[in-house]
Coordinates of C-alpha atoms and ligand atoms in Angstrom, one line a residue:
M98 CA 20.4 150.9 58.1
K99 CA 17.9 148.2 57.3
N100 CA 17.5 145.5 60.0
I101 CA 17.9 142.3 58.1
A102 CA 17.1 140.1 61.1
P103 CA 14.1 141.6 63.0
A104 CA 13.4 140.2 66.4
I105 CA 10.9 137.4 67.0
F106 CA 8.9 136.9 70.2
P107 CA 8.3 133.3 71.3
P108 CA 5.3 132.2 73.3
N109 CA 5.9 130.9 76.8
G110 CA 7.8 127.6 76.9
I111 CA 9.9 128.4 73.8
G112 CA 13.3 130.1 73.9
D113 CA 13.7 129.9 77.7
A114 CA 16.1 127.0 78.1
K115 CA 18.5 129.1 80.1
P116 CA 21.6 127.2 81.2
T117 CA 22.6 127.1 84.8
N118 CA 26.4 127.2 84.3
Q119 CA 27.5 130.6 85.7
A120 CA 30.4 131.0 83.2
V121 CA 28.0 130.7 80.3
L122 CA 25.5 133.1 81.9
D123 CA 28.3 135.6 82.5
W124 CA 29.5 135.4 78.9
V125 CA 26.0 135.7 77.4
H126 CA 25.4 138.7 79.7
E127 CA 28.7 140.3 78.5
I128 CA 27.8 139.8 74.8
G129 CA 24.2 141.0 75.4
K130 CA 25.5 144.2 77.0
L131 CA 27.7 144.7 74.0
T132 CA 25.3 143.9 71.1
K133 CA 22.1 145.2 72.8
P134 CA 19.5 142.7 71.3
E135 CA 15.8 143.2 71.6
N136 CA 15.6 139.9 73.5
I137 CA 17.5 136.6 74.2
F138 CA 16.3 133.3 72.9
W139 CA 17.8 130.3 74.7
C140 CA 17.6 127.3 72.4
D141 CA 16.7 123.8 73.6
G142 CA 16.7 121.9 70.3
S143 CA 13.1 120.7 70.7
E144 CA 10.7 120.0 67.9
R145 CA 8.4 122.8 69.1
E146 CA 11.2 125.3 69.0
N147 CA 12.0 124.2 65.5
E148 CA 8.5 124.7 64.3
F149 CA 8.3 128.1 65.8
L150 CA 11.6 129.2 64.2
V151 CA 10.7 127.8 60.8
A152 CA 7.3 129.6 60.9
E153 CA 9.0 132.9 61.8
S154 CA 11.7 132.4 59.2
L155 CA 9.0 131.9 56.5
K156 CA 7.2 135.1 57.6
Q157 CA 10.5 137.1 57.3
N158 CA 11.5 135.5 54.0
V159 CA 14.6 133.9 55.5
L160 CA 13.2 130.6 54.2
I161 CA 11.0 129.6 51.3
K162 CA 8.8 126.5 51.8
L163 CA 9.4 123.8 49.2
N164 CA 6.8 121.5 47.7
E165 CA 5.7 119.3 50.6
E166 CA 5.1 116.3 48.3
K167 CA 8.3 116.5 46.4
V168 CA 10.7 117.6 49.2
P169 CA 8.8 117.2 52.5
R170 CA 9.7 119.4 55.5
S171 CA 12.4 121.2 53.4
Y172 CA 13.3 124.8 52.8
L173 CA 15.3 127.1 50.5
H174 CA 17.4 129.9 51.8
R175 CA 19.1 132.5 49.6
S176 CA 22.2 134.2 51.0
N177 CA 23.3 137.6 50.0
P178 CA 25.0 137.3 46.5
N179 CA 28.1 138.9 48.0
D180 CA 28.3 136.0 50.6
V181 CA 28.3 132.6 49.0
A182 CA 31.5 130.9 50.1
R183 CA 34.2 130.8 52.7
V184 CA 36.5 133.8 52.6
E185 CA 40.0 132.8 53.4
K186 CA 41.5 136.3 53.2
V187 CA 39.4 137.5 56.2
T188 CA 39.8 134.4 58.2
F189 CA 42.3 135.0 61.1
I190 CA 44.1 133.0 63.7
C191 CA 44.7 135.3 66.7
T192 CA 47.5 133.8 68.7
P193 CA 49.7 135.9 71.0
T194 CA 52.5 135.7 68.4
K195 CA 52.5 135.6 64.6
E196 CA 54.8 132.6 64.7
E197 CA 52.2 130.5 66.5
A198 CA 49.8 131.1 63.7
G199 CA 52.5 130.2 61.2
P200 CA 53.2 131.1 57.6
T201 CA 50.0 129.7 56.1
N202 CA 47.5 131.6 58.3
N203 CA 46.4 135.2 58.4
W204 CA 47.4 136.4 61.8
S205 CA 46.0 139.2 63.9
E206 CA 47.1 140.3 67.4
P207 CA 44.4 139.1 69.9
A208 CA 43.9 142.3 72.0
E209 CA 43.7 144.5 69.0
T210 CA 41.4 142.1 67.2
Y211 CA 39.0 141.8 70.2
S212 CA 38.9 145.5 70.3
K213 CA 38.1 145.9 66.6
L214 CA 35.5 143.1 66.7
Y215 CA 33.8 144.4 69.8
G216 CA 33.7 147.8 68.1
L217 CA 31.8 146.2 65.2
L218 CA 29.5 144.3 67.6
E219 CA 28.6 147.4 69.6
G220 CA 24.8 147.6 69.3
A221 CA 24.9 145.2 66.4
M222 CA 21.8 143.2 67.6
R223 CA 19.6 146.2 68.2
G224 CA 16.0 145.3 67.2
R225 CA 17.2 141.7 66.7
T226 CA 16.9 138.5 68.7
M227 CA 20.0 137.1 70.1
F228 CA 19.9 133.3 70.0
V229 CA 22.0 131.2 72.3
V230 CA 22.7 127.8 70.7
P231 CA 24.2 125.1 73.0
Y232 CA 25.7 122.1 71.1
I233 CA 28.1 119.2 71.3
M234 CA 30.5 118.0 68.7
G235 CA 31.1 114.3 68.8
P236 CA 29.0 111.3 69.8
P237 CA 27.5 111.8 73.3
D238 CA 29.8 109.3 75.0
S239 CA 33.1 110.0 73.2
P240 CA 36.0 111.3 75.3
L241 CA 36.8 113.6 72.4
T242 CA 33.4 115.3 72.4
K243 CA 33.3 119.1 73.0
V244 CA 30.7 121.5 74.1
G245 CA 30.1 124.7 72.3
F246 CA 27.8 127.7 72.6
E247 CA 27.1 129.9 69.6
I248 CA 25.5 133.2 70.0
T249 CA 23.9 134.4 66.7
D250 CA 21.4 136.9 65.4
S251 CA 20.6 134.6 62.4
K252 CA 17.6 132.2 62.4
Y253 CA 19.2 130.4 59.4
V254 CA 22.2 129.7 61.6
V255 CA 20.1 128.3 64.4
L256 CA 18.2 126.0 62.0
S257 CA 21.4 124.8 60.4
M258 CA 23.1 124.2 63.7
R259 CA 20.2 122.0 64.6
I260 CA 20.9 119.8 61.6
M261 CA 24.7 119.9 61.7
T262 CA 25.3 119.4 65.5
R263 CA 23.7 117.7 68.4
M264 CA 22.0 120.8 69.7
G265 CA 20.1 121.9 72.8
K266 CA 19.6 120.2 76.1
I267 CA 22.1 117.5 75.5
A268 CA 24.9 120.2 75.6
L269 CA 23.5 121.8 78.8
E270 CA 23.5 118.4 80.4
R271 CA 27.0 117.6 79.3
L272 CA 28.4 120.9 80.4
G273 CA 26.9 120.8 83.9
N274 CA 27.5 123.5 86.4
D275 CA 31.3 123.6 86.7
P276 CA 32.3 127.2 85.9
K277 CA 35.8 125.9 85.0
A278 CA 34.5 123.3 82.5
E279 CA 36.0 123.5 78.9
W280 CA 33.6 124.8 76.3
N281 CA 33.9 126.9 73.1
R282 CA 32.6 130.4 72.9
G283 CA 31.3 131.4 69.5
V284 CA 29.8 134.8 68.7
H285 CA 28.2 135.5 65.3
S286 CA 26.5 138.5 64.0
L287 CA 25.3 139.2 60.4
L288 CA 25.9 142.9 61.0
D289 CA 24.8 144.2 57.6
V290 CA 26.5 141.4 55.5
D291 CA 29.0 143.9 54.1
P292 CA 32.2 142.2 52.7
D293 CA 34.2 145.1 54.1
R294 CA 33.0 144.3 57.6
R295 CA 33.4 140.5 57.4
F296 CA 35.9 138.7 59.7
I297 CA 36.2 135.2 60.9
C298 CA 38.5 135.2 63.9
H299 CA 39.8 132.4 66.1
F300 CA 41.4 132.8 69.5
P301 CA 42.7 129.3 70.1
Q302 CA 44.1 130.1 73.6
D303 CA 40.7 131.4 74.7
N304 CA 38.7 128.6 72.9
T305 CA 36.8 131.5 71.3
I306 CA 35.5 132.3 67.8
I307 CA 34.0 135.6 66.6
S308 CA 32.5 135.8 63.1
V309 CA 30.9 138.9 61.8
G310 CA 29.4 140.2 58.5
S311 CA 28.6 136.8 56.8
G312 CA 25.7 134.4 56.7
Y313 CA 27.4 131.7 54.6
G314 CA 27.6 128.3 56.4
G315 CA 31.3 127.8 56.3
N316 CA 31.9 131.2 57.9
V317 CA 29.0 131.1 60.4
L318 CA 28.2 127.5 61.5
L319 CA 30.9 127.9 64.1
S320 CA 30.8 124.3 65.1
K321 CA 32.2 123.1 61.8
K322 CA 35.3 124.7 60.2
C323 CA 35.9 127.1 63.1
L324 CA 35.6 124.7 66.1
A325 CA 35.9 121.2 64.7
L326 CA 38.9 122.1 62.6
R327 CA 40.7 125.3 63.4
I328 CA 40.2 125.4 67.2
G329 CA 39.9 121.6 67.1
S330 CA 43.3 121.1 65.5
Y331 CA 44.9 123.4 68.1
L332 CA 43.2 121.5 71.0
A333 CA 44.2 118.2 69.4
R334 CA 47.8 119.1 69.3
T335 CA 47.9 120.2 72.9
Q336 CA 45.8 117.2 74.0
G337 CA 47.5 114.6 71.8
W338 CA 44.8 113.7 69.3
M339 CA 44.0 114.7 65.7
A340 CA 41.4 116.9 64.1
E341 CA 41.4 116.4 60.4
H342 CA 39.5 117.5 57.2
M343 CA 38.6 113.9 56.4
L344 CA 35.7 111.7 55.5
I345 CA 35.4 108.4 57.3
L346 CA 33.9 105.3 55.6
G347 CA 33.4 101.7 56.5
V348 CA 34.0 98.9 53.9
E349 CA 32.6 95.4 54.5
S350 CA 33.6 92.4 52.3
P351 CA 31.1 89.7 51.3
E352 CA 32.7 87.6 54.1
G353 CA 31.8 90.3 56.6
K354 CA 35.4 91.6 57.1
K355 CA 35.3 95.3 58.1
H356 CA 37.8 98.1 57.6
Y357 CA 37.5 101.8 58.1
V358 CA 39.2 104.4 56.0
A359 CA 39.7 108.2 56.5
A360 CA 40.3 110.4 53.5
A361 CA 41.5 114.0 53.3
F362 CA 40.4 115.7 50.0
P363 CA 40.2 119.5 49.7
S364 CA 36.8 121.2 49.8
A365 CA 34.5 120.3 46.9
C366 CA 36.7 117.4 45.7
G367 CA 34.3 114.6 46.3
K368 CA 34.5 113.7 50.0
T369 CA 30.7 113.3 50.3
N370 CA 30.5 111.3 47.2
F371 CA 33.3 108.9 48.3
A372 CA 31.8 108.6 51.8
M373 CA 28.5 107.5 50.3
L374 CA 29.9 105.4 47.5
I375 CA 27.7 102.5 46.2
P376 CA 29.9 99.6 44.9
P377 CA 29.2 98.7 41.2
A378 CA 27.3 95.5 40.4
H379 CA 30.6 93.6 39.9
F380 CA 31.4 94.0 43.7
K381 CA 28.4 91.9 44.8
G382 CA 28.2 91.6 48.5
W383 CA 30.6 94.5 49.2
K384 CA 29.1 97.3 51.4
V385 CA 30.3 100.8 51.9
T386 CA 28.9 102.8 54.9
T387 CA 29.4 106.5 55.9
V388 CA 30.7 107.5 59.3
G389 CA 31.4 111.1 58.3
D390 CA 31.8 113.2 55.1
D391 CA 34.0 116.1 56.2
I392 CA 35.7 115.9 59.5
A393 CA 37.4 113.2 61.5
W394 CA 38.6 113.5 65.1
M395 CA 41.0 110.7 65.9
E396 CA 42.8 109.4 69.0
I397 CA 45.2 106.7 69.7
R398 CA 44.1 103.5 71.6
D399 CA 46.0 100.3 71.8
G400 CA 48.5 101.7 69.3
R401 CA 45.8 102.3 66.7
L402 CA 44.0 105.3 65.4
F403 CA 40.3 105.5 66.2
A404 CA 38.0 108.1 64.5
V405 CA 34.7 109.7 65.3
N406 CA 32.7 112.1 63.2
P407 CA 32.1 115.1 65.4
E408 CA 29.1 116.3 63.2
N409 CA 25.5 115.3 63.1
G410 CA 24.7 116.3 59.5
Y411 CA 26.1 117.0 56.0
F412 CA 26.7 120.4 54.5
G413 CA 27.4 119.3 51.0
V414 CA 27.9 120.9 47.6
V415 CA 24.7 120.5 45.6
P416 CA 25.6 121.0 41.8
G417 CA 26.6 117.8 40.2
T418 CA 24.7 115.7 42.8
S419 CA 22.5 113.2 41.0
Y420 CA 21.3 109.6 41.1
K421 CA 24.2 108.8 38.8
S422 CA 26.9 110.5 40.9
N423 CA 25.6 109.9 44.4
P424 CA 22.3 108.1 45.0
N425 CA 22.7 108.1 48.8
A426 CA 23.1 111.9 48.8
M427 CA 20.0 112.2 46.6
K428 CA 18.0 110.1 49.0
S429 CA 19.4 112.0 52.0
I430 CA 18.2 115.4 50.5
E431 CA 14.8 114.4 49.4
H432 CA 13.3 115.4 52.8
D433 CA 14.1 117.4 55.9
T434 CA 16.7 119.4 54.1
L435 CA 17.8 123.0 54.2
Y436 CA 19.0 124.2 50.8
T437 CA 21.0 127.3 50.2
N438 CA 21.4 129.1 46.8
V439 CA 19.9 126.4 44.6
A440 CA 17.2 127.2 41.9
L441 CA 13.5 127.1 42.7
T442 CA 11.1 125.6 40.1
D443 CA 7.6 126.8 39.3
D444 CA 6.2 124.0 41.4
A445 CA 8.4 124.9 44.4
D446 CA 10.8 122.0 43.8
V447 CA 14.6 122.6 43.8
W448 CA 16.9 122.3 40.8
W449 CA 20.6 122.6 40.1
E450 CA 23.0 122.0 37.3
G451 CA 23.8 118.3 37.1
K452 CA 20.5 117.1 38.6
D453 CA 18.9 114.1 36.9
G454 CA 16.5 114.8 34.1
P455 CA 16.0 117.8 31.8
P456 CA 16.3 121.3 33.2
P457 CA 13.0 123.0 34.0
K458 CA 11.7 125.3 31.3
H459 CA 11.6 128.1 33.8
A460 CA 12.9 128.6 37.3
I461 CA 14.0 131.3 39.8
D462 CA 17.8 131.3 40.0
W463 CA 19.8 131.4 43.2
R464 CA 19.7 135.2 43.2
G465 CA 15.9 135.3 42.9
N466 CA 15.8 136.2 39.2
D467 CA 13.9 134.5 36.3
W468 CA 15.9 131.7 34.7
T469 CA 15.5 129.6 31.6
P470 CA 17.8 127.0 30.0
D471 CA 18.9 129.8 27.6
S472 CA 20.1 132.0 30.5
K473 CA 23.8 132.7 30.6
E474 CA 23.9 132.6 34.4
K475 CA 23.9 129.4 36.3
A476 CA 20.5 128.5 38.0
A477 CA 22.2 127.3 41.2
H478 CA 25.3 128.8 42.6
P479 CA 28.4 126.5 42.0
N480 CA 28.8 126.4 45.8
S481 CA 25.1 126.0 46.6
R482 CA 24.7 123.7 49.5
F483 CA 22.4 121.2 51.3
A484 CA 22.3 120.8 55.1
T485 CA 20.7 117.5 55.9
P486 CA 20.8 115.3 59.0
M487 CA 23.1 112.3 58.8
R488 CA 20.2 110.0 59.8
N489 CA 18.7 110.6 56.4
N490 CA 21.6 108.8 54.7
P491 CA 20.6 105.2 53.8
A492 CA 24.3 104.2 54.0
L493 CA 24.9 105.6 57.5
N494 CA 27.2 103.3 59.5
P495 CA 25.4 101.9 62.5
D496 CA 28.5 102.6 64.7
V497 CA 28.4 106.3 64.0
E498 CA 27.2 107.1 67.6
K499 CA 29.8 104.8 69.2
G500 CA 31.9 106.9 71.6
E501 CA 35.0 104.8 71.1
G502 CA 35.0 105.5 67.3
V503 CA 36.1 103.2 64.5
P504 CA 39.6 101.8 64.0
I505 CA 41.3 103.3 60.9
S506 CA 43.1 100.8 58.6
A507 CA 44.1 103.4 55.9
I508 CA 44.4 107.1 55.5
I509 CA 44.0 108.5 52.0
F510 CA 45.1 111.8 50.7
G511 CA 43.8 113.1 47.4
G512 CA 43.5 116.2 45.3
R513 CA 42.1 117.4 42.0
R514 CA 45.1 117.1 39.6
S515 CA 44.8 117.0 35.8
D516 CA 48.3 115.6 35.4
T517 CA 51.3 114.1 37.2
V518 CA 49.6 112.3 40.0
P519 CA 48.7 108.6 39.4
L520 CA 45.2 107.2 40.2
V521 CA 46.5 105.6 43.4
Y522 CA 49.8 104.7 45.1
E523 CA 50.8 103.7 48.6
A524 CA 53.4 105.4 50.8
F525 CA 56.4 103.3 51.9
D526 CA 55.9 104.1 55.6
W527 CA 54.3 106.7 57.9
T528 CA 56.9 109.4 57.3
H529 CA 56.7 109.0 53.6
G530 CA 52.9 109.2 54.0
V531 CA 53.1 112.4 56.0
Y532 CA 55.3 113.8 53.2
L533 CA 52.7 112.9 50.6
G534 CA 50.0 114.7 52.7
A535 CA 52.2 117.7 53.4
T536 CA 53.0 118.2 49.7
M537 CA 49.6 117.4 48.3
A538 CA 48.1 119.9 45.9
S539 CA 44.7 120.5 44.3
E540 CA 43.0 122.7 41.8
T541 CA 41.0 125.3 43.7
T542 CA 37.1 125.1 43.7
A543 CA 34.1 127.4 44.3
A544 CA 34.0 126.4 48.0
A545 CA 36.1 129.4 48.8
T546 CA 36.1 132.8 47.1
G547 CA 38.9 133.5 44.6
A548 CA 40.1 132.0 41.4
V549 CA 38.9 128.5 40.5
G550 CA 41.1 125.8 38.9
Q551 CA 44.5 126.9 40.1
V552 CA 46.9 124.3 41.5
R553 CA 47.7 125.2 45.1
R554 CA 49.5 123.2 47.8
D555 CA 47.0 122.2 50.4
P556 CA 48.7 120.0 53.1
M557 CA 46.4 117.3 54.3
A558 CA 43.5 119.4 52.8
M559 CA 44.0 121.5 56.0
L560 CA 45.5 124.7 54.5
P561 CA 42.4 126.8 55.3
F562 CA 41.7 124.9 58.5
C563 CA 44.9 124.4 60.5
G564 CA 44.6 126.6 63.6
Y565 CA 48.3 126.9 64.3
N566 CA 51.7 126.8 62.7
I567 CA 51.8 124.3 59.8
G568 CA 55.3 123.2 60.8
D569 CA 54.1 122.2 64.2
Y570 CA 51.2 120.5 62.6
F571 CA 53.6 118.4 60.5
R572 CA 55.6 117.7 63.6
H573 CA 52.4 116.6 65.4
W574 CA 51.7 114.1 62.6
M575 CA 55.2 112.7 63.0
D576 CA 54.7 112.5 66.8
I577 CA 51.4 110.7 66.4
G578 CA 53.2 108.2 64.1
K579 CA 55.8 107.5 66.7
R580 CA 53.0 106.6 69.2
L581 CA 51.3 104.2 66.8
T582 CA 52.3 100.5 67.0
N583 CA 49.7 99.6 64.4
P584 CA 49.5 102.7 62.1
P585 CA 47.1 103.0 59.2
L586 CA 48.7 102.6 55.8
I587 CA 48.8 105.8 53.8
F588 CA 47.7 106.3 50.2
N589 CA 47.4 109.0 47.7
V590 CA 44.6 109.0 45.1
N591 CA 43.7 111.2 42.1
W592 CA 40.3 110.7 40.5
F593 CA 40.8 113.7 38.2
R594 CA 43.7 112.9 35.9
K595 CA 43.0 113.9 32.3
G596 CA 44.2 112.4 29.0
A597 CA 45.7 114.2 26.0
N598 CA 42.1 115.0 24.8
G599 CA 41.4 116.9 28.0
K600 CA 38.9 114.4 29.3
F601 CA 38.9 112.6 32.6
L602 CA 40.6 109.2 32.3
W603 CA 38.8 107.6 35.3
P604 CA 35.0 107.4 35.6
G605 CA 35.1 108.1 39.3
F606 CA 32.1 108.0 41.7
G607 CA 31.0 104.3 42.4
E608 CA 33.9 103.0 40.3
N609 CA 36.2 104.4 42.9
M610 CA 35.4 101.1 44.7
R611 CA 38.0 99.5 42.5
V612 CA 40.7 101.7 44.0
L613 CA 39.2 101.2 47.5
K614 CA 39.3 97.5 47.0
W615 CA 43.0 97.6 46.2
I616 CA 43.6 99.7 49.3
I617 CA 41.8 97.2 51.4
D618 CA 43.8 94.4 49.8
R619 CA 47.0 96.2 50.7
C620 CA 45.7 96.5 54.3
E621 CA 45.2 92.8 54.3
Q622 CA 48.6 92.2 52.9
N623 CA 47.4 90.5 49.7
G624 CA 47.3 93.3 47.1
G625 CA 50.0 93.3 44.5
A626 CA 52.1 96.4 43.8
V627 CA 55.4 97.4 42.2
K628 CA 58.0 99.7 43.8
S629 CA 58.1 103.0 42.0
P630 CA 59.9 106.3 42.9
V631 CA 56.7 107.7 44.2
G632 CA 55.6 104.7 46.3
W633 CA 53.9 101.3 45.9
L634 CA 52.0 101.4 42.6
P635 CA 49.4 98.9 41.5
T636 CA 49.9 97.3 38.0
P637 CA 46.7 97.2 35.9
H638 CA 46.4 93.5 37.0
D639 CA 46.4 94.5 40.6
L640 CA 43.3 96.6 40.2
D641 CA 40.0 94.8 39.7
L642 CA 38.8 96.4 36.5
D643 CA 36.4 93.6 35.5
G644 CA 33.2 94.9 33.9
L645 CA 34.6 98.4 33.5
E646 CA 34.7 99.9 30.1
I647 CA 38.2 101.4 30.0
D648 CA 40.9 100.9 27.4
H649 CA 44.5 99.7 28.2
K650 CA 46.0 103.0 27.2
S651 CA 43.8 104.9 29.7
V652 CA 44.7 102.6 32.5
A653 CA 48.4 102.9 31.6
D654 CA 48.1 106.7 31.6
L655 CA 46.3 106.7 34.9
L656 CA 49.0 104.7 36.6
G657 CA 51.9 106.3 34.6
I658 CA 54.7 108.3 36.2
D659 CA 56.1 110.9 33.8
H660 CA 59.6 111.7 35.0
G661 CA 59.5 115.2 33.4
E662 CA 56.2 116.0 35.2
W663 CA 57.6 114.7 38.5
Q664 CA 60.8 116.8 38.2
K665 CA 58.5 119.8 38.1
E666 CA 56.4 118.4 40.9
L667 CA 59.4 117.9 43.2
A668 CA 60.6 121.4 42.3
E669 CA 57.2 122.6 43.5
H670 CA 57.5 120.7 46.7
K671 CA 60.8 122.5 47.3
K672 CA 59.3 125.8 46.5
F673 CA 56.4 125.2 48.9
F674 CA 58.7 124.0 51.7
D675 CA 61.0 127.0 51.1
S676 CA 57.9 129.3 51.2
L677 CA 57.1 128.1 54.7
G678 CA 60.3 129.8 56.0
G679 CA 62.1 127.0 57.9
V680 CA 59.3 125.5 59.8
V681 CA 59.3 122.1 58.0
P682 CA 60.6 119.2 60.1
E683 CA 63.9 117.8 59.2
E684 CA 62.4 114.3 58.5
L685 CA 60.2 115.8 55.7
L686 CA 63.1 117.7 54.1
K687 CA 65.0 114.4 54.1
Q688 CA 62.0 112.7 52.5
R689 CA 62.2 115.1 49.6
E690 CA 65.9 114.3 49.1
Q691 CA 65.1 110.6 49.1
F692 CA 62.3 111.2 46.6
V693 CA 64.6 113.1 44.3
A694 CA 67.2 110.3 44.7
R695 CA 64.7 107.6 43.8
F696 CA 64.0 109.4 40.5
A697 CA 67.8 109.6 39.8
D698 CA 68.3 105.9 40.4
Ligands
OXD1415 C1 33.2 122.6 53.4 C2 34.5 123.1 52.9 O1 32.2 123.3 53.4 O2 35.5 122.4 53.1 O3 33.2 121.4 53.9 O4 34.5 124.3 52.5
MN1416 MN1 35.1 120.6 54.1

């Protein structure tokens, strides 16, 4: 079998940052004995290490150097075409009982799964280098911050982890020498990138992740979906905090009044765009800043929810990103960025569908083939990605490193829905808000393999990421609500509603500031709304639409509640709850009855 990740041999002073914690050393020894690598590379996160790894990756064609003038210090990686997205059907939660994993997760018995995975890992790193990547998730002085170690045979993973986490010595220092300290064990091997030997397995009780057979970020940057969400949500429940698939943004009024908002949208539904929003000219003096674009860890303090972003970078969807849709993302990815599966132009620049300006006359597509505007294939894969450090973001919130986090005034749920769901509405209270989150749905996207555009229920945007029984997860939300004396208000948004002509009714992107402004008004108790069966709904006069070219009919359609559509929607809620087989908390079942009753009134 071809070795797709040949070993590299660092000079003295690189790759030798061996930890002193005996528990880590024992674990690395165990995995080394199993996988039999050529050598072990202990990462320290230094600049020198990075330069060496980049140079070796260029030699082995793991990376392609991009035009230094156009995109300085940036590289392109092409993944195997069979390996371009998260694969939910081979993602497992391995709890002692199936019930603990619950009805929405694939479950696999831990002992059998370890045995199967250890079988696959036997000798898997022969002729390869085994990298040991120490990292922390969370700002260095947050009480929520976690230490993780990822063992991997992929240089691309090491280089990405360096962007996406705080990696290297900082983690060794935080862990210290206590052999009983809590830390996450992550083992990743590319094996031979065979979809039939691809598994992403989580052992929440052991704080362990094993991922084999993939090189795609969402499956192999174990800090992100695997630790910060799946294992994170499990730890959060047992430790009394929350790990959520949410962006976090700050909004500042011209008078200097600040609010923070956390928003859960499913994958590839615009979290990064919303988190980096630039208010339109009409909102002079308003400022939006990014705390995080994908994951929020939240804890209760003084009866309020405070959030930190556990990550250090953005792993965002590239196609559609432009100066029109997201100028801050464009500025972030102009340098020091690791691209995956975008197109390469003849002058070594990057290109993708939806980038500003005309397409190049010729390029190399994401698979490495010639491409012209006449080609039938897309130049960039629809789920092509950038990994870029958050410090590149011109709108980065200055408090992002604050260990205490930022106080959350509002939680927003949102999906991609062509019909039924209004542009924005507010829950009557926490329990109603939890119901809105629990029943939210969205049209599927290219972020995961499988059909695109199908409406599926995705509770709190956590369907693929909740590391335990979804019924217990709903209950955890209810319990958190009971501990909050000053809870965030909860909203639902839908930027994607379409008119009779099949076109989007709402312009989206920066114009979402108009919706955000109403949300902030509501938090300050001065935004108008009418009571509707679904929740508090703005009238067209309550939204600041000045300077926006939109006709009255579109606004009415955006805010409209079609009783026929909602009858169907509520029937879908019932079907979904029924499909969960009795795990849904009583309070939420009651919420549905009240919802139905409000429509009958
Ligand atoms: C992501 C995802 O990559 O949700 O953030 O799939
Ligand atoms: Mn995500």
